[in-house]
Every structure is written in C-alpha cells, then in structure tokens.
CSV table of C-alpha atoms in Angstrom, one decimal:
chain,number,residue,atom,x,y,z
G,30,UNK,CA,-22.8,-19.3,-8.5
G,31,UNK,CA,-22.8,-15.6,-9.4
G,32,UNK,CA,-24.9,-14.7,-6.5
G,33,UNK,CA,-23.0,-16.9,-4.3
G,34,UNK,CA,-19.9,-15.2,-5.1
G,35,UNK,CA,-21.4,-11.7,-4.9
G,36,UNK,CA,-22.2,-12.9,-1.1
G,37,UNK,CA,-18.7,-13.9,-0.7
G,38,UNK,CA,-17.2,-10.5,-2.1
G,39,UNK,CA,-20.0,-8.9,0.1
G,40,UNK,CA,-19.3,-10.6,3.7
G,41,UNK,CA,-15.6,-9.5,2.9
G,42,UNK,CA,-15.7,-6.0,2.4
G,43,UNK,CA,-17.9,-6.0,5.1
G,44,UNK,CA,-15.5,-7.4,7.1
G,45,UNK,CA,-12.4,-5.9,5.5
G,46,UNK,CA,-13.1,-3.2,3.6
G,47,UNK,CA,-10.5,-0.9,5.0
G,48,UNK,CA,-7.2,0.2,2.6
G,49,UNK,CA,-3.6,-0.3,4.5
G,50,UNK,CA,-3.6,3.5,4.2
G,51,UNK,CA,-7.0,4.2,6.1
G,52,UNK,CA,-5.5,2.0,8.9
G,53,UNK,CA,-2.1,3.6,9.2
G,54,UNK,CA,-4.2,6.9,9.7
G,55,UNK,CA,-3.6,8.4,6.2
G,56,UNK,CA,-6.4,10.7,5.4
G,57,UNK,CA,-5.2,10.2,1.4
G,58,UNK,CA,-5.1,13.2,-0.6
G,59,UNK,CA,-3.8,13.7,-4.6
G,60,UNK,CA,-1.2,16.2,-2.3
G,61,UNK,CA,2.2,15.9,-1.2
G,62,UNK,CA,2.4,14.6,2.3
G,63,UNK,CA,-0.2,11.7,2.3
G,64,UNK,CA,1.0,10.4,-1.2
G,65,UNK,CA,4.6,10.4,0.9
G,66,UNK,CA,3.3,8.7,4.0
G,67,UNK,CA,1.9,6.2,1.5
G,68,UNK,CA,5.0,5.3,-0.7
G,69,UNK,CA,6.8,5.4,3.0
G,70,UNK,CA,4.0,2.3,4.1
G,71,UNK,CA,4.3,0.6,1.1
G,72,UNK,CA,8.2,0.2,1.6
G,73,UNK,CA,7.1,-1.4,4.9
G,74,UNK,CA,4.4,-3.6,4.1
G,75,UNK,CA,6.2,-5.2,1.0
G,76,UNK,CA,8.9,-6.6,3.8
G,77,UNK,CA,8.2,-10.1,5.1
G,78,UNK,CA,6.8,-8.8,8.0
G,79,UNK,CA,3.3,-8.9,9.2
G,80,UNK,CA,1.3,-6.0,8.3
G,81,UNK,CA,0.1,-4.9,11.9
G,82,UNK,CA,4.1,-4.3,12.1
G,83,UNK,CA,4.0,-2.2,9.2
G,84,UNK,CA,0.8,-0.4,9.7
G,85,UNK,CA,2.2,0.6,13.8
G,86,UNK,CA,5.7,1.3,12.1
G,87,UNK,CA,4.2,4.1,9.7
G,88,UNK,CA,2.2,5.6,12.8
G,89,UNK,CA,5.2,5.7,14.4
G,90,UNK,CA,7.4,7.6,12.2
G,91,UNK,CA,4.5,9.9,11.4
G,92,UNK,CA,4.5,10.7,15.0
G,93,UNK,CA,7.8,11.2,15.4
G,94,UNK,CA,7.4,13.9,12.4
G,95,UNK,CA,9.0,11.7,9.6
G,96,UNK,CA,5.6,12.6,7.7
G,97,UNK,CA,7.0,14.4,4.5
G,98,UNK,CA,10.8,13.9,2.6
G,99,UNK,CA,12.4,17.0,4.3
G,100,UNK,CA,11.6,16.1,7.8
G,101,UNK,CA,13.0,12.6,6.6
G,102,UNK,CA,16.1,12.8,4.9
G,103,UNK,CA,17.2,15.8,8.0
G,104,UNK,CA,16.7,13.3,10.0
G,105,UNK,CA,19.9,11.6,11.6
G,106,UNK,CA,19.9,7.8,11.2
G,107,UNK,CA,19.8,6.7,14.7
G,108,UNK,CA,16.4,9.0,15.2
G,109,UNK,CA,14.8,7.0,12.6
G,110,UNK,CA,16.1,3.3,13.3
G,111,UNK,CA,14.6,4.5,17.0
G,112,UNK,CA,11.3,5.3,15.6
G,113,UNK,CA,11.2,2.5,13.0
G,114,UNK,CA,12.1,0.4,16.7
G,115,UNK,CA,9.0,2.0,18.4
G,116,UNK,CA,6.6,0.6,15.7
G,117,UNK,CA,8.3,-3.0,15.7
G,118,UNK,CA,10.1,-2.8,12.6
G,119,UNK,CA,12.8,-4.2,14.4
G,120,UNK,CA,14.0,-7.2,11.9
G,121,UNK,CA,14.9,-4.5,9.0
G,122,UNK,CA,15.2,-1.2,11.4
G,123,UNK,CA,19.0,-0.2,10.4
G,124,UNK,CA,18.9,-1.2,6.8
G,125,UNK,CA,15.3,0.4,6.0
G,126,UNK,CA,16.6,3.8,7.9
G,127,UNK,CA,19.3,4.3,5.3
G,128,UNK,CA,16.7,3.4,2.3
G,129,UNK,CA,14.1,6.0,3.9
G,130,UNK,CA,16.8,8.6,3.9
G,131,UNK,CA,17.9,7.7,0.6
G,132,UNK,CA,14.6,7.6,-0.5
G,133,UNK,CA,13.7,11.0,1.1
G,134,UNK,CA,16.5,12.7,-0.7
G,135,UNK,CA,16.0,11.1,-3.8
G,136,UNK,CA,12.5,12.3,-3.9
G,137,UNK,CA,13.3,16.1,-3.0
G,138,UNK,CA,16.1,16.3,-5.4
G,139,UNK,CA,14.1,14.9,-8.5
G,140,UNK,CA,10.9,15.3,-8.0
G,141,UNK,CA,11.2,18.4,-5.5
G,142,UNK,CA,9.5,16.2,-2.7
G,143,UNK,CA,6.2,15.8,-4.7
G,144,UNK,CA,5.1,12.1,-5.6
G,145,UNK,CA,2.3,14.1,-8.6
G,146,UNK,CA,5.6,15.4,-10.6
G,147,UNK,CA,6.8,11.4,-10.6
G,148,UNK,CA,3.1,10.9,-11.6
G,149,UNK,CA,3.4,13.7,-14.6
G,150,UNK,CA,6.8,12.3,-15.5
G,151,UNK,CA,4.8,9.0,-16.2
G,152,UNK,CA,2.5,10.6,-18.5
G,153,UNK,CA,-0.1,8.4,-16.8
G,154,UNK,CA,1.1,5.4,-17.8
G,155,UNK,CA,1.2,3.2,-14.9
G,156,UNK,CA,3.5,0.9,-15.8
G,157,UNK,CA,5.9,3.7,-16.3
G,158,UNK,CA,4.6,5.1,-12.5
G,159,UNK,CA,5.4,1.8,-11.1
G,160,UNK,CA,9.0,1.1,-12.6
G,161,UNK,CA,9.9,4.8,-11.2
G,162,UNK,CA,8.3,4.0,-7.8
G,163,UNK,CA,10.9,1.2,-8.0
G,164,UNK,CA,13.5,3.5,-8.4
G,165,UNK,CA,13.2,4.2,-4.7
G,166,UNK,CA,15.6,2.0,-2.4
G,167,UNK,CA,14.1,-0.5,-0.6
G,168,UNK,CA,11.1,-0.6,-3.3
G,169,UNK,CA,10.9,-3.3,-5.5
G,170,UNK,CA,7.7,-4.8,-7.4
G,171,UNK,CA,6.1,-5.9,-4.5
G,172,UNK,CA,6.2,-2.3,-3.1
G,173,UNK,CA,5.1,-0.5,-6.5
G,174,UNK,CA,2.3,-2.9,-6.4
G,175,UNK,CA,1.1,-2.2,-2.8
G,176,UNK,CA,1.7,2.2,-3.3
G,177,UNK,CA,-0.3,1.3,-7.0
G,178,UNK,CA,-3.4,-0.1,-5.3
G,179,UNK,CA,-3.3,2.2,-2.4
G,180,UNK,CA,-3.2,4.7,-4.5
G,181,UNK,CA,-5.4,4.6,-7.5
G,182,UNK,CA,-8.2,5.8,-5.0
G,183,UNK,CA,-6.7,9.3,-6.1
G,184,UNK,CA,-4.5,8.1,-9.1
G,185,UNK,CA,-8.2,7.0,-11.3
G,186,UNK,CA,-5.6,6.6,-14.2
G,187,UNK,CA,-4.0,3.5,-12.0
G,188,UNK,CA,-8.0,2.0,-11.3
G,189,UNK,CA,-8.7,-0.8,-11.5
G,190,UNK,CA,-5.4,-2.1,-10.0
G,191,UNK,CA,-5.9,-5.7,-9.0
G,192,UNK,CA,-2.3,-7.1,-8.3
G,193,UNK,CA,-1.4,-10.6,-8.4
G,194,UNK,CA,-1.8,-10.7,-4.2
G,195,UNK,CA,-5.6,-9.4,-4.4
G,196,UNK,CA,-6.1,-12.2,-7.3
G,197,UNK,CA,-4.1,-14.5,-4.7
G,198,UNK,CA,-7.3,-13.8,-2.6
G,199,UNK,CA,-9.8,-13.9,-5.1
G,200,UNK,CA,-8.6,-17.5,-5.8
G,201,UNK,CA,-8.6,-18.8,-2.1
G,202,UNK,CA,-12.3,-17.7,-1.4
G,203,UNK,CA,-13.3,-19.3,-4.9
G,204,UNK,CA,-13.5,-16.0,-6.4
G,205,UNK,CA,-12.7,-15.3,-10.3
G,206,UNK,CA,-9.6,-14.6,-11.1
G,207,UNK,CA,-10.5,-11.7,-13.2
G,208,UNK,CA,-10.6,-7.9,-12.5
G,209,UNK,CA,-13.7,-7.0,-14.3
G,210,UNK,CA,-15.4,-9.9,-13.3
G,211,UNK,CA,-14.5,-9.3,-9.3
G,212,UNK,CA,-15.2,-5.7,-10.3
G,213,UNK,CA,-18.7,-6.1,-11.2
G,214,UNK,CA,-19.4,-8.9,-8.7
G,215,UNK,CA,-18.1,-6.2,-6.2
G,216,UNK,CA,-20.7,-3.8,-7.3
G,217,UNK,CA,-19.9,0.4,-6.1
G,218,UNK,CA,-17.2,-0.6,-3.8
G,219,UNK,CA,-14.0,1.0,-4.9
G,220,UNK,CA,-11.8,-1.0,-6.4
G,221,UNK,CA,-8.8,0.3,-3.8
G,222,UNK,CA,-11.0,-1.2,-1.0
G,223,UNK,CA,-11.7,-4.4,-3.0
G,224,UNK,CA,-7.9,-4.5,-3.2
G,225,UNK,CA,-7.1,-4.4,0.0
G,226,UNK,CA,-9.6,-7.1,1.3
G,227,UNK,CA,-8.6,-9.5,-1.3
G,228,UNK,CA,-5.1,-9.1,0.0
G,229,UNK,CA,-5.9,-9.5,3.3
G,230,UNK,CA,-7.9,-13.1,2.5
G,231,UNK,CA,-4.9,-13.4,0.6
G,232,UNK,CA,-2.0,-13.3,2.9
G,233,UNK,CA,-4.1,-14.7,6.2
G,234,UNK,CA,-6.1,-17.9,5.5
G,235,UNK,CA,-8.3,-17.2,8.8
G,236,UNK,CA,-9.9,-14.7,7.2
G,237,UNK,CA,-10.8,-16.5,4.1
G,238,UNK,CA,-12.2,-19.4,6.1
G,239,UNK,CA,-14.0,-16.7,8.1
G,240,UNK,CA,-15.6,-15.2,5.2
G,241,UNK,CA,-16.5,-18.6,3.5
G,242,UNK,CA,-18.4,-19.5,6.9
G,243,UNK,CA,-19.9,-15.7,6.8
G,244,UNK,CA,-21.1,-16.2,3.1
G,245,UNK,CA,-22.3,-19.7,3.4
C-alpha cells in the first residue's frame, strides 16, 4: 500500500507541483514586496471563487503597480476595483478594494509595510502569525491558512503546514491523513509544493481522478 501511495503522491506533484504563488508570478522572497503580493493572493484565493480568478486577479493588480502597501493604500478606490475588474474578480471587486486599502494601510502603519516585523511580533509562533494575518480585513482562517502554506517555503518555522484543505486532498486520492506520514511518502518535495497539490486534488475532483488513473 505504501508504495502505491508513494506513486500516487508522485504522479501528483508531477502533475501539480506548482505553489499558488509560483503561478501568480511571485518569485517568493523572506523580503517585503513578495511576502505582500502573497498575503494580497491569499485574500483572493480564500473567496469562493475559482482559483484561475484569483491567480489572473493578483497578476493584474501587480501590473497595474498595486505590488507593495504604499502603491496600494495611495491608490484611489475606483483604480483598484478596475484592476481587480481586469483579472475577473468581478463578484467581490468593490468590497475587496476597500479591504485591500484597509489592509494596505493597516500594514504600513503597524508593521511599517513589512510582513517579517508581523513575523517577529509572533515570536515564531505560528499560531500567533496566523491570528495576526487574520487581523487583516477580508482575511479570515481560510486566508491565514492559504498565506501559511504559501509561505513556509521561506517562513521554515511555519513547515510543515498541511491545512485541513491539503488533508481534504490527501483523503480523496486515498492518501493518509497525516502530515508526517504524507511528508515522508512525499520524499524531498517541499512540503509548500505538497501543499499546494493536495489542495488542488482537493478543491477539483478531475484532478484526483486524473491522478488515480496516472498512479494506477
């Protein structure tokens, strides 16, 4: 059974073994700007929208230059409800452009626009990181779970982050439901890719079935 599984967890990193962040075209850094861009995806991706939606969004309002909190909160509201319009994020465009200026501005003032100080603040406790992540508007549990797992490929204190959605995934393609165990059955893959193919079997069940026929 052990090998079989290590075939599954193969076949699906193979497939998709890509973080949200390394598709939204964030080259992550432990530096200012990217950890922004990140927290700023993982407000997107935790609405109920798909996550090609979200993933286009962030482009968009990185290329509109909405890529760090100053640019962001300076920004008027209509210029980002147009580029959060551009990407798709149509559904939740007016409401999400107040919480990303609020956001913004939240960020700058307390944490002088640099997600690391929230991270010292947290004394590396991540449930600590992830209840002042939620702090932000717009970013509940589901978001501080998706910036978490995103992020622990530079946070190591946050590895291995395995949220309840990557466990969701595990279980549909027969997997354990056990971080070290889908740790070690995932051999040297990082556990921020693991993450993020789990979730992806997780919240599309064409690409668990796809996988299962891969592996079998």
């Amino acid at each position: 059974m052990s090998r079989d599984q290590r075939r599954v967890v193969r076949a699906l990193v193979d497939a998709h073994g890509q973080t949200y962040a390394e598709e939204a075209g964030i080259r992550l850094k432990d530096t200012p700007q990217p950890l922004y861009r990140l927290l700023v995806l993982a407000h997107l991706l935790s609405a109920r929208i798909s996550s090609s939606i979200a993933v286009a969004t962030a482009r968009a309002l990185h290329e509109a230059g909405l890529r760090d909190p100053r640019r962001m909160a300076d920004a008027d509201w209509q210029e980002r409800v147009d580029a959060l319009g551009r990407g798709g994020y149509r559904r939740y465009d007016e409401r999400t452009a107040t919480q990303l200026g609020d956001g913004a501005t939240l960020l700058t003032e307390r944490w002088g626009g640099d997600l690391r100080r929230l991270r010292k603040e947290a004394d590396g406790e991540v449930p600590e990181m992830g209840r002042l992540i939620q702090e932000f508007p717009g970013v509940g549990p589901t978001g501080a779970d998706i910036f978490l797992r995103e992020a622990q490929r530079v946070w190591p204190e946050a590895a291995p982050y395995l949220d309840r959605k990557a466990l969701r995934g595990a279980e549909r393609l027969g997997l354990p439901d056990d971080p070290d165990r889908l740790l070690d059955l995932a051999g040297t893959t990082e556990p921020a890719v693991l993450a993020a193919a789990l979730v992806r079997a997780s919240v599309d069940k064409e690409v668990a079935r796809d996988i299962l026929d891969r592996a079998g």
